[in-house]
XYZ file of N, CA and C in Angstrom:
783
model
N 15.567 10.635 -6.360
C 14.519 10.699 -7.387
C 14.521 12.074 -8.035
N 14.848 12.110 -9.307
C 14.896 13.416 -9.948
C 13.547 13.840 -10.507
N 12.550 12.904 -10.514
C 11.258 13.309 -11.075
C 10.214 13.574 -9.998
N 10.676 13.751 -8.765
C 9.719 14.031 -7.693
C 8.999 15.354 -7.920
N 9.626 16.224 -8.702
C 9.027 17.536 -8.925
C 7.677 17.439 -9.625
N 7.405 16.309 -10.291
C 6.126 16.206 -11.001
C 4.968 16.009 -10.033
N 5.272 15.724 -8.768
C 4.188 15.444 -7.836
C 3.987 16.586 -6.838
N 4.293 17.799 -7.278
C 4.153 18.945 -6.369
C 2.708 19.145 -5.913
N 1.778 19.019 -6.830
C 0.379 19.228 -6.477
C -0.455 18.178 -7.144
N -1.727 18.064 -6.780
C -2.544 16.973 -7.281
C -2.669 16.962 -8.801
N -2.601 18.102 -9.433
C -2.761 18.143 -10.881
C -1.460 17.962 -11.645
N -0.327 18.073 -10.954
C 0.942 18.123 -11.669
C 1.478 16.758 -12.075
N 0.895 15.686 -11.500
C 1.458 14.359 -11.730
C 0.987 13.744 -13.044
N 0.121 14.433 -13.752
C -0.459 13.837 -14.953
C 0.477 14.047 -16.141
N 1.479 13.165 -16.231
C 2.401 13.193 -17.367
C 2.441 11.786 -17.923
N 1.848 11.602 -19.078
C 1.619 10.290 -19.673
C 2.490 9.146 -19.217
N 3.777 9.145 -19.607
C 4.621 7.996 -19.395
C 4.926 7.708 -17.941
N 4.656 8.650 -17.081
C 4.987 8.473 -15.678
C 3.835 7.924 -14.847
N 2.685 7.686 -15.470
C 1.542 7.162 -14.729
C 1.738 5.667 -14.511
N 1.790 5.263 -13.260
C 2.048 3.857 -12.963
C 0.748 3.104 -12.676
N -0.115 3.701 -11.870
C -1.406 3.070 -11.548
C -2.509 4.037 -11.961
N -3.421 3.556 -12.790
C -4.517 4.414 -13.244
C -5.851 3.698 -13.043
N -6.720 4.287 -12.235
C -8.092 3.802 -12.088
C -9.002 4.787 -12.801
N -9.871 4.261 -13.657
C -10.752 5.118 -14.429
C -12.200 4.644 -14.299
N -13.034 5.497 -13.734
C -14.480 5.270 -13.585
C -14.783 3.921 -12.948
N -14.066 3.597 -11.873
C -14.217 2.297 -11.219
C -15.439 2.294 -10.295
N -16.270 1.272 -10.485
C -17.448 1.073 -9.636
C -17.413 -0.325 -9.042
N -17.908 -0.434 -7.811
C -17.889 -1.732 -7.130
C -19.041 -1.806 -6.135
N -19.791 -2.900 -6.180
C -20.850 -3.163 -5.196
C -20.505 -4.420 -4.405
N -20.896 -4.425 -3.138
C -21.015 -5.676 -2.387
C -22.508 -5.851 -2.152
N -23.152 -6.667 -2.966
C -24.610 -6.771 -2.858
C -25.241 -5.412 -3.139
N -26.068 -4.948 -2.204
C -26.735 -3.652 -2.396
C -25.836 -2.476 -2.022
N -24.708 -2.774 -1.384
C -23.828 -1.704 -0.899
C -22.911 -1.224 -2.025
N -22.963 0.068 -2.309
C -22.165 0.660 -3.389
C -20.860 1.175 -2.772
N -19.823 0.353 -2.798
C -18.611 0.676 -2.024
C -17.616 1.573 -2.753
N -17.571 1.497 -4.087
C -16.728 2.417 -4.861
C -17.593 3.057 -5.943
N -17.590 4.382 -5.970
C -18.466 5.104 -6.895
C -17.648 5.971 -7.843
N -17.529 5.529 -9.072
C -16.946 6.350 -10.135
C -15.565 6.901 -9.727
N -14.677 5.986 -9.362
C -13.350 6.376 -8.866
C -12.391 6.640 -10.022
N -11.824 7.830 -10.055
C -10.728 8.177 -10.963
C -9.514 8.519 -10.110
N -8.432 7.781 -10.327
C -7.220 8.047 -9.539
C -6.004 7.669 -10.376
N -5.050 8.582 -10.449
C -3.804 8.312 -11.166
C -2.636 8.510 -10.208
N -1.789 7.493 -10.132
C -0.611 7.556 -9.256
C 0.639 7.501 -10.129
N 1.473 8.512 -10.001
C 2.681 8.599 -10.822
C 3.799 7.751 -10.226
N 4.725 7.363 -11.075
C 5.900 6.609 -10.620
C 6.654 7.422 -9.565
N 6.950 6.782 -8.442
C 7.695 7.458 -7.388
C 6.840 8.295 -6.452
N 5.540 8.296 -6.667
C 4.648 9.110 -5.837
C 4.166 8.313 -4.624
N 3.978 8.990 -3.518
C 3.387 8.384 -2.323
C 2.017 9.011 -2.111
N 0.978 8.195 -2.281
C -0.394 8.665 -2.124
C -0.973 8.032 -0.865
N -1.444 8.860 0.051
C -2.066 8.362 1.277
C -3.572 8.556 1.176
N -4.307 7.466 1.388
C -5.767 7.484 1.292
C -6.340 7.469 2.702
N -7.122 8.508 3.020
C -7.704 8.585 4.355
C -9.209 8.819 4.238
N -9.899 8.654 5.362
C -11.334 8.868 5.368
C -11.981 8.020 6.447
N -13.265 8.273 6.723
C -13.942 7.529 7.778
C -14.051 6.041 7.458
N -14.292 5.230 8.488
C -14.497 3.796 8.280
C -15.667 3.584 7.326
N -15.524 2.568 6.472
C -16.606 2.263 5.546
C -16.658 3.156 4.329
N -15.604 3.960 4.116
C -15.626 4.887 2.973
C -15.145 4.238 1.681
N -14.625 3.001 1.760
C -14.163 2.306 0.555
C -12.659 2.274 0.380
N -11.918 2.780 1.369
C -10.456 2.883 1.232
C -9.795 1.519 1.010
N -10.109 0.559 1.881
C -9.482 -0.762 1.769
C -9.901 -1.470 0.493
N -11.167 -1.314 0.120
C -11.646 -1.939 -1.118
C -10.894 -1.366 -2.312
N -10.701 -0.062 -2.312
C -9.922 0.591 -3.376
C -8.537 -0.051 -3.488
N -7.886 -0.200 -2.360
C -6.546 -0.791 -2.305
C -6.567 -2.214 -2.884
N -7.575 -2.984 -2.501
C -7.636 -4.394 -2.873
C -8.009 -4.609 -4.342
N -8.627 -3.606 -4.974
C -8.929 -3.764 -6.402
C -7.663 -3.639 -7.252
N -6.641 -2.950 -6.729
C -5.453 -2.663 -7.547
C -4.611 -3.915 -7.775
N -4.693 -4.908 -6.872
C -4.020 -6.172 -7.200
C -5.038 -7.300 -7.372
N -6.269 -6.883 -7.647
C -7.364 -7.767 -8.014
C -7.729 -8.778 -6.937
N -7.502 -8.430 -5.676
C -8.079 -9.212 -4.588
C -9.592 -9.007 -4.576
N -10.019 -7.845 -5.066
C -11.447 -7.589 -5.298
C -11.622 -7.267 -6.778
N -12.655 -7.846 -7.392
C -12.957 -7.493 -8.778
C -13.834 -6.243 -8.779
N -13.871 -5.555 -9.907
C -14.706 -4.355 -10.006
C -15.883 -4.642 -10.931
N -16.973 -3.903 -10.733
C -18.162 -4.082 -11.572
C -17.982 -3.405 -12.923
N -17.373 -2.224 -12.912
C -17.142 -1.509 -14.164
C -15.964 -0.564 -13.987
N -15.486 -0.044 -15.115
C -14.303 0.812 -15.079
C -13.054 0.013 -15.393
N -11.933 0.717 -15.478
C -10.671 0.046 -15.809
C -9.589 0.403 -14.790
N -8.680 -0.541 -14.585
C -7.498 -0.317 -13.752
C -6.295 -0.806 -14.538
N -5.294 0.052 -14.690
C -4.059 -0.381 -15.342
C -2.880 -0.163 -14.400
N -1.920 -1.071 -14.484
C -0.657 -0.958 -13.748
C 0.460 -0.964 -14.778
N 1.210 0.131 -14.818
C 2.297 0.291 -15.781
C 1.796 0.090 -17.212
N 0.624 0.649 -17.498
C 0.085 0.634 -18.852
C -0.660 -0.626 -19.255
N -0.713 -1.614 -18.352
C -1.371 -2.875 -18.705
C -2.609 -3.088 -17.839
N -3.728 -3.482 -18.470
C -4.932 -3.744 -17.683
C -4.739 -4.945 -16.765
N -5.478 -4.978 -15.663
C -5.347 -6.095 -14.729
C -5.781 -7.387 -15.405
N -4.972 -8.448 -15.274
C -5.341 -9.739 -15.862
C -6.484 -10.393 -15.078
N -7.143 -11.340 -15.713
C -8.284 -11.996 -15.075
C -7.850 -13.048 -14.053
N -6.970 -13.938 -14.452
C -6.606 -15.033 -13.548
C -5.331 -15.706 -14.018
N -4.971 -16.791 -13.310
C -3.859 -17.625 -13.750
C -2.491 -16.978 -13.579
N -1.587 -17.370 -14.455
C -0.180 -16.984 -14.325
C 0.010 -15.474 -14.421
N -0.764 -14.846 -15.326
C -0.656 -13.395 -15.472
C -1.024 -12.683 -14.173
N -2.016 -13.215 -13.481
C -2.449 -12.598 -12.229
C -1.366 -12.759 -11.159
N -0.740 -13.910 -11.113
C 0.364 -14.134 -10.158
C 1.489 -13.143 -10.427
N 1.749 -12.899 -11.713
C 2.813 -11.958 -12.078
C 2.452 -10.538 -11.648
N 1.197 -10.175 -11.858
C 0.720 -8.856 -11.415
C 0.912 -8.705 -9.906
N 0.544 -9.742 -9.165
C 0.621 -9.645 -7.699
C 2.073 -9.543 -7.238
N 2.993 -10.063 -8.046
C 4.405 -9.877 -7.719
C 4.831 -8.434 -7.992
N 4.242 -7.823 -9.024
C 4.571 -6.435 -9.370
C 3.916 -5.428 -8.429
N 2.819 -5.840 -7.807
C 2.056 -4.967 -6.914
C 2.143 -5.560 -5.510
N 3.129 -5.101 -4.734
C 3.321 -5.644 -3.394
C 2.205 -5.178 -2.474
N 1.780 -6.050 -1.559
C 0.678 -5.664 -0.667
C 1.017 -6.024 0.766
N 0.781 -5.074 1.655
C 0.971 -5.303 3.086
C -0.363 -5.031 3.762
N -0.846 -6.009 4.499
C -2.190 -5.958 5.068
C -2.160 -5.528 6.534
N -3.364 -5.349 7.050
C -3.534 -5.067 8.471
C -3.007 -6.236 9.306
N -3.409 -7.464 8.918
C -2.857 -8.647 9.581
C -1.634 -9.076 8.781
N -0.689 -9.720 9.424
C 0.644 -9.840 8.824
C 0.703 -10.924 7.756
N -0.219 -11.905 7.834
C -0.341 -12.924 6.778
C 0.964 -13.679 6.510
N 1.762 -13.884 7.533
C 2.975 -14.692 7.356
C 2.622 -16.168 7.538
N 3.413 -17.037 6.907
C 3.203 -18.472 7.103
C 3.781 -18.869 8.457
N 2.910 -19.310 9.365
C 3.336 -19.544 10.752
C 4.301 -20.719 10.874
N 4.220 -21.691 9.946
C 5.058 -22.893 10.042
C 6.382 -22.734 9.299
N 6.642 -21.527 8.795
C 7.916 -21.275 8.103
C 8.696 -20.189 8.847
N 10.002 -20.273 8.777
C 10.819 -19.259 9.445
C 10.657 -17.921 8.730
N 11.142 -16.889 9.384
C 11.146 -15.546 8.796
C 11.854 -15.571 7.442
N 13.018 -16.190 7.397
C 13.785 -16.254 6.142
C 12.991 -16.980 5.060
N 12.358 -18.095 5.424
C 11.577 -18.861 4.446
C 10.374 -18.052 3.945
N 9.765 -17.281 4.833
C 8.638 -16.444 4.428
C 9.042 -15.474 3.323
N 10.254 -14.944 3.432
C 10.698 -13.945 2.453
C 11.218 -14.611 1.177
N 11.811 -15.805 1.292
C 12.389 -16.451 0.098
C 11.342 -17.187 -0.737
N 10.218 -17.521 -0.159
C 9.239 -18.369 -0.845
C 8.840 -17.836 -2.222
N 8.450 -16.563 -2.279
C 8.047 -15.979 -3.561
C 9.201 -15.906 -4.547
N 10.405 -15.701 -4.024
C 11.582 -15.587 -4.894
C 11.887 -16.909 -5.589
N 11.726 -18.022 -4.871
C 12.015 -19.322 -5.483
C 10.828 -19.810 -6.320
N 9.607 -19.561 -5.852
C 8.418 -20.100 -6.540
C 7.986 -19.237 -7.736
N 7.921 -17.918 -7.548
C 7.404 -17.044 -8.611
C 8.535 -16.485 -9.467
N 9.577 -15.977 -8.812
C 10.693 -15.396 -9.562
C 11.734 -16.436 -9.990
N 11.566 -17.683 -9.507
C 12.414 -18.814 -9.929
C 13.902 -18.608 -9.640
N 14.214 -17.929 -8.548
C 15.620 -17.767 -8.165
C 16.127 -19.035 -7.488
N 17.417 -19.277 -7.600
C 18.031 -20.372 -6.846
C 17.936 -20.062 -5.357
N 17.838 -21.112 -4.541
C 17.639 -20.905 -3.105
C 18.734 -20.028 -2.492
N 19.990 -20.263 -2.881
C 21.093 -19.491 -2.282
C 20.967 -18.010 -2.638
N 20.601 -17.727 -3.896
C 20.419 -16.339 -4.338
C 19.251 -15.699 -3.600
N 18.181 -16.474 -3.466
C 16.981 -15.975 -2.790
C 17.277 -15.644 -1.322
N 18.027 -16.527 -0.677
C 18.343 -16.304 0.739
C 19.234 -15.086 0.926
N 20.173 -14.920 0.013
C 21.065 -13.757 0.072
C 20.251 -12.460 -0.038
N 19.331 -12.438 -1.004
C 18.494 -11.267 -1.208
C 17.588 -11.028 0.002
N 17.027 -12.125 0.536
C 16.118 -12.016 1.683
C 16.835 -11.434 2.899
N 18.067 -11.870 3.106
C 18.812 -11.366 4.274
C 19.095 -9.868 4.149
N 19.412 -9.428 2.940
C 19.639 -7.995 2.715
C 18.369 -7.210 3.056
N 17.223 -7.724 2.620
C 15.960 -7.015 2.867
C 15.565 -7.053 4.337
N 15.800 -8.184 4.997
C 15.486 -8.269 6.431
C 16.351 -7.287 7.222
N 17.611 -7.148 6.804
C 18.480 -6.134 7.421
C 17.925 -4.734 7.169
N 17.462 -4.522 5.939
C 16.955 -3.206 5.557
C 15.767 -2.779 6.419
N 14.918 -3.740 6.785
C 13.755 -3.388 7.616
C 14.034 -3.608 9.111
N 15.288 -3.921 9.430
C 15.701 -3.956 10.837
C 15.402 -5.236 11.593
N 15.196 -6.359 10.877
C 14.925 -7.623 11.574
C 15.850 -8.752 11.098
N 17.025 -8.379 10.614
C 17.965 -9.382 10.112
C 18.309 -10.453 11.128
N 18.379 -10.070 12.393
C 18.762 -11.036 13.439
C 17.653 -12.044 13.744
N 16.457 -11.828 13.192
C 15.320 -12.711 13.481
C 15.106 -13.772 12.394
N 16.047 -13.851 11.425
C 15.820 -14.677 10.225
C 15.448 -16.133 10.533
N 16.037 -16.693 11.579
C 15.805 -18.112 11.867
C 14.591 -18.382 12.739
N 13.922 -17.338 13.187
C 12.770 -17.520 14.081
C 11.480 -17.742 13.301
N 10.450 -18.169 14.031
C 9.118 -18.308 13.448
C 8.301 -17.067 13.799
N 7.310 -16.733 12.957
C 6.543 -15.502 13.189
C 6.017 -15.352 14.623
N 5.560 -16.428 15.228
C 4.980 -16.338 16.578
C 6.003 -15.892 17.619
N 7.274 -16.012 17.294
C 8.331 -15.594 18.242
C 8.658 -14.106 18.117
N 8.017 -13.430 17.174
C 8.302 -12.017 16.920
C 7.169 -11.139 17.453
N 7.497 -9.884 17.727
C 6.457 -8.908 18.079
C 5.646 -8.582 16.824
N 4.500 -7.960 17.026
C 3.674 -7.551 15.889
C 4.415 -6.614 14.947
N 5.155 -5.682 15.522
C 5.907 -4.733 14.693
C 6.972 -5.428 13.868
N 7.637 -6.426 14.468
C 8.643 -7.189 13.720
C 7.993 -8.005 12.612
N 6.839 -8.623 12.924
C 6.146 -9.423 11.907
C 5.732 -8.555 10.711
N 5.261 -7.340 11.010
C 4.837 -6.472 9.911
C 6.034 -6.046 9.064
N 7.176 -5.855 9.704
C 8.374 -5.497 8.936
C 8.850 -6.668 8.071
N 8.675 -7.894 8.573
C 8.970 -9.073 7.749
C 8.025 -9.110 6.543
N 6.746 -8.787 6.777
C 5.768 -8.774 5.682
C 6.156 -7.737 4.625
N 6.682 -6.598 5.064
C 7.146 -5.576 4.117
C 8.346 -6.113 3.325
N 9.283 -6.762 4.020
C 10.451 -7.338 3.336
C 10.007 -8.379 2.316
N 9.017 -9.185 2.680
C 8.525 -10.220 1.761
C 7.954 -9.591 0.482
N 7.193 -8.507 0.638
C 6.639 -7.824 -0.535
C 7.756 -7.182 -1.365
N 8.730 -6.571 -0.698
C 9.842 -5.909 -1.409
C 10.707 -6.900 -2.168
N 10.760 -8.132 -1.682
C 11.621 -9.145 -2.298
C 11.274 -9.365 -3.767
N 10.009 -9.140 -4.117
C 9.566 -9.385 -5.491
C 9.907 -8.218 -6.420
N 10.598 -7.202 -5.901
C 10.887 -5.993 -6.688
C 9.616 -5.399 -7.296
N 8.625 -5.106 -6.450
C 7.351 -4.618 -6.984
C 7.498 -3.227 -7.593
N 6.620 -2.926 -8.539
C 6.591 -1.592 -9.140
C 5.875 -0.616 -8.229
N 4.943 -1.136 -7.454
C 4.185 -0.295 -6.527
C 3.889 -1.111 -5.280
N 3.859 -0.439 -4.122
C 3.518 -1.094 -2.863
C 2.188 -0.553 -2.359
N 1.281 -1.468 -2.030
C 0.008 -1.099 -1.423
C 0.068 -1.431 0.067
N -0.351 -0.506 0.886
C -0.405 -0.741 2.332
C -1.838 -0.502 2.793
N -2.489 -1.553 3.309
C -3.868 -1.426 3.756
C -3.904 -1.410 5.284
N -3.931 -0.207 5.850
C -3.928 -0.016 7.307
C -2.866 -0.886 7.991
N -1.607 -0.715 7.603
C -0.553 -1.636 8.050
C -0.240 -1.565 9.538
N -0.676 -0.505 10.215
C -0.337 -0.388 11.644
C -1.554 -0.524 12.563
N -2.740 -0.753 11.995
C -3.934 -0.672 12.860
C -4.078 -1.859 13.810
N -3.353 -2.967 13.552
C -3.420 -4.103 14.469
C -2.268 -4.092 15.484
N -1.459 -3.035 15.447
C -0.248 -3.005 16.285
C -0.467 -2.241 17.588
N 0.282 -2.646 18.609
C 0.320 -1.859 19.842
C 0.989 -0.519 19.543
N 0.585 0.531 20.275
C 1.083 1.880 19.978
C 2.607 1.991 19.876
N 3.327 1.269 20.740
C 4.787 1.440 20.729
C 5.436 0.794 19.497
N 4.682 -0.030 18.784
C 5.254 -0.688 17.594
C 4.919 0.047 16.305
N 3.974 0.966 16.376
C 3.494 1.621 15.156
C 4.627 2.376 14.468
N 5.411 3.082 15.266
C 6.415 3.948 14.653
C 7.531 3.184 13.958
N 7.874 1.988 14.495
C 8.954 1.226 13.856
C 8.531 0.774 12.455
N 7.243 0.533 12.257
C 6.744 0.160 10.928
C 6.647 1.397 10.033
N 6.122 2.486 10.582
C 6.011 3.720 9.791
C 7.388 4.228 9.364
N 8.391 4.021 10.208
C 9.737 4.488 9.863
C 10.286 3.723 8.657
N 10.018 2.415 8.603
C 10.416 1.627 7.428
C 9.706 2.157 6.189
N 8.429 2.483 6.341
C 7.657 3.007 5.205
C 8.161 4.386 4.774
N 8.529 5.220 5.751
C 9.087 6.542 5.412
C 10.375 6.387 4.615
N 11.191 5.407 5.012
C 12.459 5.175 4.306
C 12.197 4.707 2.875
N 11.206 3.845 2.706
C 10.836 3.406 1.356
C 10.413 4.597 0.509
N 9.629 5.491 1.116
C 9.185 6.691 0.398
C 10.392 7.532 -0.013
N 11.351 7.681 0.921
C 12.555 8.458 0.603
C 13.359 7.806 -0.516
N 13.297 6.466 -0.581
C 14.047 5.729 -1.614
C 13.344 5.757 -2.969
N 12.162 6.381 -3.033
C 11.498 6.538 -4.327
C 10.494 5.461 -4.690
N 10.113 4.617 -3.727
C 9.118 3.584 -4.013
C 7.744 4.218 -4.233
N 7.050 3.778 -5.274
C 5.671 4.205 -5.492
C 4.795 3.502 -4.454
N 4.002 4.273 -3.707
C 3.236 3.699 -2.599
C 1.820 4.264 -2.555
N 0.872 3.378 -2.302
C -0.501 3.781 -2.010
C -0.801 3.249 -0.619
N -1.067 4.159 0.298
C -1.153 3.796 1.716
C -2.510 4.202 2.281
N -3.272 3.210 2.734
C -4.509 3.478 3.473
C -4.132 3.471 4.954
N -4.369 4.568 5.642
C -3.925 4.633 7.039
C -4.738 5.625 7.847
N -4.716 5.413 9.165
C -5.296 6.388 10.106
C -4.209 7.272 10.708
N -2.960 7.022 10.316
C -1.841 7.746 10.921
C -1.622 9.076 10.191
N -2.188 10.137 10.754
C -2.135 11.435 10.077
C -0.721 12.016 10.055
N 0.077 11.675 11.043
C 1.465 12.144 11.058
C 2.225 11.595 9.860
N 1.973 10.336 9.527
C 2.606 9.733 8.351
C 2.111 10.425 7.080
N 0.810 10.682 7.027
C 0.251 11.367 5.850
C 0.911 12.732 5.654
N 1.098 13.451 6.759
C 1.713 14.782 6.680
C 3.171 14.701 6.244
N 3.891 13.724 6.778
C 5.353 13.723 6.596
C 5.810 12.971 5.353
N 5.055 11.979 4.905
C 5.570 11.108 3.837
C 4.811 11.212 2.522
N 3.580 11.736 2.550
C 2.769 11.727 1.323
C 3.155 12.858 0.382
N 3.080 12.585 -0.916
C 3.079 13.656 -1.913
C 1.666 14.197 -2.076
N 0.682 13.305 -1.854
C -0.704 13.675 -2.079
C -1.591 12.913 -1.096
N -2.585 13.599 -0.586
C -3.589 12.981 0.277
C -4.884 12.864 -0.522
N -5.448 11.651 -0.506
C -6.738 11.408 -1.155
C -7.747 11.142 -0.039
N -8.790 11.963 0.018
C -9.802 11.817 1.069
C -11.052 11.175 0.478
N -11.451 10.023 1.077
C -12.631 9.300 0.601
C -13.747 9.357 1.631
N -14.981 9.381 1.141
C -16.167 9.247 1.988
C -17.277 8.663 1.133
N -18.032 7.727 1.696
C -19.182 7.123 0.994
C -18.821 6.583 -0.384
N -17.644 5.977 -0.486
C -17.282 5.326 -1.740
C -16.764 6.248 -2.821
N -16.629 7.534 -2.501
C -16.152 8.495 -3.502
C -14.849 9.141 -3.045
N -14.069 9.610 -4.032
C -12.947 10.492 -3.703
C -13.534 11.895 -3.601
N -13.537 12.438 -2.395
C -14.162 13.744 -2.159
C -13.196 14.875 -2.507
N -11.931 14.696 -2.112
C -10.928 15.684 -2.514
C -9.538 15.075 -2.450
N -8.621 15.679 -3.202
C -7.218 15.280 -3.129
C -6.367 16.530 -3.221
N -5.306 16.538 -2.425
C -4.462 17.733 -2.354
C -3.121 17.350 -1.743
N -2.189 18.291 -1.764
C -0.937 18.072 -1.042
C -1.271 17.993 0.449
N -0.418 17.323 1.243
C -0.696 17.250 2.681
C -0.853 18.635 3.307
N 0.016 19.571 2.900
C -0.054 20.917 3.493
C -1.425 21.533 3.237
N -1.871 21.463 1.993
C -3.155 22.070 1.638
C -4.302 21.343 2.311
N -4.243 20.017 2.329
C -5.368 19.261 2.875
C -5.532 19.508 4.374
N -4.425 19.412 5.114
C -4.542 19.524 6.572
C -4.763 20.969 7.030
N -4.275 21.932 6.254
C -4.443 23.323 6.700
C -5.731 23.943 6.163
N -6.179 23.484 4.981
C -7.374 24.116 4.399
C -8.193 23.128 3.578
N -8.786 22.127 4.247
C -9.627 21.188 3.498
C -10.799 21.936 2.863
N -11.163 21.520 1.648
C -12.185 22.263 0.916
C -13.604 21.773 1.195
N -13.767 20.464 1.438
C -15.126 19.919 1.577
C -15.557 19.875 3.042
N -16.859 19.964 3.253
C -17.395 19.847 4.617
C -17.086 18.474 5.209
N -17.135 17.434 4.357
C -16.853 16.084 4.866
C -15.432 15.998 5.424
N -14.475 16.585 4.701
C -13.083 16.540 5.158
C -12.894 17.380 6.418
N -13.528 18.557 6.458
C -13.425 19.414 7.651
C -13.966 18.688 8.879
N -15.101 18.024 8.702
C -15.735 17.281 9.782
C -14.835 16.139 10.253
N -14.283 15.396 9.284
C -13.398 14.276 9.592
C -12.164 14.742 10.358
N -11.538 15.806 9.874
C -10.326 16.304 10.523
C -10.600 16.859 11.905
N -11.741 17.517 12.072
C -12.040 18.098 13.391
C -12.226 16.968 14.421
N -12.738 15.825 13.967
C -12.948 14.697 14.889
C -11.630 14.025 15.257
N -10.731 13.885 14.278
C -9.522 13.111 14.605
C -8.379 13.954 15.122
N -8.341 15.217 14.771
C -7.176 16.025 15.166
C -7.333 16.658 16.532
N -8.544 16.601 17.086
C -8.752 17.246 18.378
C -8.862 16.266 19.528
N -8.456 15.004 19.256
C -8.490 14.023 20.342
C -7.173 13.995 21.069
């Protein structure tokens, strides 16, 4: 990636044509609960943004608004210069462009690993089955589970299932990948095998927005850390700056609780 230099610091990524995901003044309520408050966030092409913060701070909701799994009350969200569509075919196309990996693996239990990855390719991207299978096998190899192609999800470990879910999202050639706490349902020994796949994606230049509790990943893979609390973005900075010298009391408090355990 020759344009990684634009993401040196939180302010440096603002170069018109390179903005891939832009949230502007986004607000969201669940009933009386104000979960997103006046969110402004711009993610540049090729940037890895890690969103951290205490539980209930709005991180997952933020992630889910970007592919319209959650609607917003006000504000705008654009992906590659286009506002999010309301419904129908345009929305399906958006969801193909915005890959999402969840806390739970969301694989189809009655389909093989290979079928899970080829389904979107044949149904949404309209590829021939043979072409789709060829592409799926390459991606399954890429995430280290090529030998599991003929198995069903229940026959795989949690870490393997999550890597299949990543391959399934990558199969659509998304412009950006969203990860919503992708390792929080995994046993400790499986967490790293998933994070390693994500680190490799980051090295390959994939634009990523990652909600996670894994501070080691934030330090090693992020271009920028976004810290949320009470539905707001409290601060954003490079990992080095954030972890060594957080500016807000909320961030200092959060880091002192998690880094000293």
